[in-house]
Tab-separated table of C-alpha atoms in Angstrom:
chain	number	residue	atom	x	y	z
A	1	MET	CA	46.416	25.628	-58.194
A	2	ALA	CA	46.390	25.458	-53.449
A	3	GLY	CA	43.335	26.732	-53.495
A	4	SER	CA	41.856	24.007	-56.521
A	5	GLY	CA	43.222	21.259	-53.809
A	6	VAL	CA	41.662	23.144	-50.796
A	7	VAL	CA	37.744	22.896	-53.180
A	8	GLY	CA	38.952	19.351	-54.461
A	9	LEU	CA	39.152	17.741	-50.537
A	10	LEU	CA	35.856	19.788	-49.842
A	11	ILE	CA	34.542	18.027	-52.051
A	12	TYR	CA	35.513	14.942	-51.580
A	13	ALA	CA	34.704	15.295	-47.059
A	14	GLY	CA	31.737	16.138	-49.358
A	15	PHE	CA	30.832	12.936	-50.458
A	16	PHE	CA	32.407	10.874	-47.838
A	17	TYR	CA	29.841	12.471	-45.574
A	18	ALA	CA	26.866	11.868	-47.992
A	19	ASN	CA	27.546	8.266	-48.442
A	20	LEU	CA	27.811	7.868	-45.290
A	21	ARG	CA	24.828	9.404	-43.807
A	22	ARG	CA	22.860	7.554	-46.601
A	23	THR	CA	23.991	3.957	-45.690
A	24	SER	CA	24.301	4.805	-41.895
A	25	SER	CA	20.798	5.779	-42.093
A	26	THR	CA	18.890	2.792	-43.948
A	27	LEU	CA	20.798	0.590	-41.020
A	28	GLU	CA	19.148	2.197	-38.931
A	29	HIS	CA	15.779	2.632	-40.748
A	30	GLN	CA	15.954	-1.406	-41.571
A	31	GLU	CA	17.106	-2.066	-37.595
A	32	LEU	CA	13.950	0.148	-35.991
A	33	ARG	CA	11.479	-1.760	-38.730
A	34	PRO	CA	12.440	-4.741	-39.065
A	35	SER	CA	10.119	-7.330	-41.915
A	36	TYR	CA	9.201	-10.579	-40.881
A	37	PRO	CA	6.840	-13.397	-43.784
A	38	THR	CA	4.506	-13.873	-41.268
A	39	GLN	CA	2.412	-12.584	-38.481
A	40	ALA	CA	3.058	-14.946	-35.872
A	41	GLN	CA	7.418	-14.344	-36.093
A	42	ALA	CA	6.594	-10.603	-35.604
A	43	GLU	CA	4.796	-11.689	-32.545
A	44	GLN	CA	7.203	-13.791	-31.155
A	45	GLU	CA	10.053	-10.878	-31.646
A	46	ALA	CA	7.866	-7.888	-30.099
A	47	GLU	CA	7.610	-10.626	-27.918
A	48	ARG	CA	10.998	-11.380	-27.328
A	49	TRP	CA	11.892	-7.751	-27.247
A	50	ILE	CA	9.646	-7.375	-25.049
A	51	GLU	CA	10.786	-9.651	-21.918
A	52	GLU	CA	14.970	-7.891	-23.414
A	53	GLY	CA	13.595	-5.060	-22.050
A	54	GLY	CA	13.577	-6.169	-18.617
A	55	THR	CA	9.656	-4.500	-16.279
A	56	PHE	CA	10.181	-1.199	-13.236
A	57	THR	CA	8.193	-1.273	-10.512
A	58	VAL	CA	4.773	1.102	-9.265
A	59	LYS	CA	4.903	1.594	-6.103
A	60	THR	CA	0.752	2.527	-4.981
A	61	THR	CA	0.268	4.227	-1.042
A	62	GLN	CA	-3.424	3.642	0.415
A	63	ARG	CA	-4.038	5.398	3.868
A	64	PHE	CA	-7.193	3.755	5.249
A	65	ARG	CA	-8.595	5.274	8.633
A	66	ARG	CA	-10.536	3.957	10.834
A	67	THR	CA	-11.515	3.662	14.246
A	68	ILE	CA	-11.473	1.531	17.404
A	69	PRO	CA	-12.083	0.233	20.970
A	70	LEU	CA	-10.304	1.354	23.493
A	71	THR	CA	-8.738	-1.331	25.718
A	72	ARG	CA	-8.686	-0.677	29.097
A	73	GLN	CA	-5.129	0.434	30.077
A	74	GLU	CA	-5.986	2.716	27.381
A	75	ARG	CA	-8.968	3.995	28.974
A	76	LEU	CA	-8.022	3.914	32.474
A	77	LYS	CA	-4.935	6.595	31.202
A	78	LEU	CA	-7.297	8.827	29.601
A	79	GLU	CA	-9.537	8.600	33.007
A	80	LEU	CA	-5.954	9.631	34.915
A	81	LEU	CA	-4.740	12.288	32.400
A	82	ALA	CA	-8.740	13.471	32.749
A	83	ASP	CA	-8.592	13.806	37.180
A	84	GLU	CA	-5.299	15.662	36.517
A	85	LYS	CA	-6.787	17.871	34.266
A	86	ARG	CA	-9.335	18.332	36.978
A	87	ARG	CA	-7.146	18.100	40.419
A	88	ALA	CA	-4.759	20.766	38.144
A	89	LEU	CA	-8.282	23.006	37.617
A	90	ILE	CA	-9.291	22.577	41.395
A	91	GLU	CA	-6.108	24.290	42.544
A	92	ALA	CA	-5.988	27.231	40.003
A	93	ASP	CA	-9.661	27.473	41.476
A	94	TYR	CA	-8.784	27.512	45.157
A	95	GLU	CA	-5.243	29.596	44.611
A	96	ALA	CA	-7.186	32.211	42.929
A	97	CYS	CA	-9.492	31.813	45.422
A	98	LEU	CA	-6.920	32.761	48.579
A	99	ASN	CA	-5.745	35.578	46.926
A	100	GLN	CA	-8.772	37.154	46.557
A	101	ALA	CA	-9.449	36.436	50.346
A	102	ALA	CA	-9.532	39.294	53.120
A	103	THR	CA	-9.853	37.183	56.777
A	104	ASP	CA	-9.179	33.672	57.405
A	105	LEU	CA	-13.079	33.125	57.389
A	106	ALA	CA	-12.492	33.856	53.000
A	107	LYS	CA	-9.872	31.545	53.196
A	108	GLU	CA	-11.055	29.094	54.879
A	109	LEU	CA	-14.194	28.524	53.044
A	110	CYS	CA	-12.087	28.555	49.407
A	111	SER	CA	-11.933	25.119	50.184
A	112	PHE	CA	-15.863	24.361	50.078
A	113	GLN	CA	-16.035	27.011	47.716
A	114	GLN	CA	-15.158	25.141	44.469
A	115	LEU	CA	-16.971	25.416	41.118
A	116	PRO	CA	-16.657	22.532	38.303
A	117	PRO	CA	-14.521	22.377	35.750
A	118	ASN	CA	-18.067	23.080	33.025
A	119	GLU	CA	-21.729	22.723	33.786
A	120	ASN	CA	-22.583	19.187	33.595
A	121	SER	CA	-19.524	17.456	36.730
A	122	THR	CA	-19.574	18.170	40.128
A	123	ALA	CA	-16.933	19.425	42.711
A	124	SER	CA	-15.613	16.389	42.431
A	125	GLY	CA	-15.594	15.183	38.964
A	126	THR	CA	-17.420	11.902	39.015
A	127	GLY	CA	-19.556	13.139	36.776
A	128	ASP	CA	-16.424	13.586	34.065
A	129	ILE	CA	-15.566	10.126	33.573
A	130	GLY	CA	-18.089	9.861	30.082
A	131	GLY	CA	-15.617	11.931	28.849
A	132	VAL	CA	-14.013	10.032	28.939
A	133	PRO	CA	-13.089	8.810	25.198
A	134	SER	CA	-13.974	4.859	24.193
A	135	THR	CA	-12.798	4.992	20.806
A	136	LYS	CA	-10.107	5.767	18.758
A	137	VAL	CA	-8.647	6.537	15.754
A	138	ILE	CA	-6.078	4.756	13.642
A	139	GLU	CA	-4.401	5.098	10.138
A	140	ASP	CA	-3.370	2.113	8.450
A	141	VAL	CA	-0.823	2.715	5.397
A	142	ARG	CA	-0.726	-0.308	2.950
A	143	VAL	CA	1.928	-0.162	0.361
A	144	GLN	CA	1.243	-2.661	-3.039
A	145	THR	CA	3.737	-3.043	-6.208
A	146	SER	CA	3.629	-3.728	-9.406
A	147	GLN	CA	5.690	-4.980	-11.831
A	148	ARG	CA	5.629	-2.828	-15.675
A	149	PRO	CA	6.751	-3.614	-18.899
A	150	ARG	CA	9.376	-1.515	-20.114
A	151	ARG	CA	8.277	-2.213	-23.459
A	152	THR	CA	4.912	-2.580	-24.939
A	153	CYS	CA	3.606	-3.147	-28.537
A	154	THR	CA	0.038	-1.924	-29.862
A	155	PRO	CA	-0.709	-3.918	-32.830
A	156	VAL	CA	-2.230	-2.520	-36.141
A	157	SER	CA	-3.131	-5.328	-37.632
A	158	SER	CA	-4.424	-2.416	-41.221
A	159	TYR	CA	-1.087	-1.502	-41.451
A	160	ARG	CA	0.220	-5.290	-41.050
A	161	ARG	CA	2.890	-3.996	-38.164
A	162	LEU	CA	3.574	-4.018	-34.521
A	163	ASN	CA	4.044	-0.805	-33.026
A	164	CYS	CA	6.582	-0.726	-29.625
A	165	ILE	CA	7.337	2.317	-27.675
A	166	GLU	CA	10.431	1.975	-24.790
A	167	PHE	CA	8.889	4.041	-21.664
A	168	ASP	CA	12.021	6.062	-20.180
A	169	VAL	CA	12.251	4.173	-16.617
A	170	ASP	CA	15.761	2.214	-15.219
A	171	ARG	CA	15.581	-1.361	-14.877
A	172	ASN	CA	13.643	-2.006	-12.131
A	173	GLU	CA	13.792	1.409	-10.802
A	174	GLU	CA	10.678	2.003	-8.003
A	175	VAL	CA	7.932	5.594	-9.570
A	176	SER	CA	4.294	6.064	-7.537
A	177	ARG	CA	1.747	5.783	-9.241
A	178	GLU	CA	1.453	9.220	-10.621
A	179	GLN	CA	4.874	8.862	-11.714
A	180	GLN	CA	4.249	6.960	-13.876
A	181	ASN	CA	1.581	8.007	-15.930
A	182	SER	CA	3.546	10.844	-16.875
A	183	LEU	CA	5.974	9.010	-18.405
A	184	GLU	CA	8.668	10.355	-21.213
A	185	VAL	CA	9.200	7.462	-24.276
A	186	ARG	CA	12.998	6.606	-24.386
A	187	GLY	CA	12.253	4.418	-27.750
A	188	TYR	CA	10.117	3.766	-30.971
A	189	ARG	CA	10.475	-0.033	-32.193
A	190	GLN	CA	8.036	-1.439	-35.323
A	191	PHE	CA	7.949	-5.497	-36.315
A	192	ARG	CA	6.444	-5.547	-39.786
A	193	TYR	CA	4.570	-8.373	-41.330
């Protein structure tokens, strides 16, 4: 007796869930693929659905390098740095000469026998001013943002419908151009007419 009651309960539950599945899939089917009497109404409803979906922001960053002339102050600063570098080289050469000198006369001659740091300049470094650059390279960063709809529709006139998708991105979220190209689809909908 108890076994037949359990079997009856299982059969009843099976019918209940089958009926529930049939009614819920019918409602879902109608919601995802609504039908409209005219193409204009279907397009109007699709546009409303797109607007309700909101937008997201695509951020594009571009870097540009450009050359600009040095200001007078920057050029003077570079010339001072070049002079300090030449002075340091001369002092290093002088100290090395003193370490190698054996007599007082040789030590005295060290101050007159300084070699220039390179072949094109003189010992005092007056010819080396041409080595200071007259331009500098700066990098500009340009950031552009654009609003894109989260939902979009494509008309398929041969089947009398609009195929619509919703991207898997939150409202007002900011994404890069690379991320935009690889967005997943969150939802799909059709508007038939």
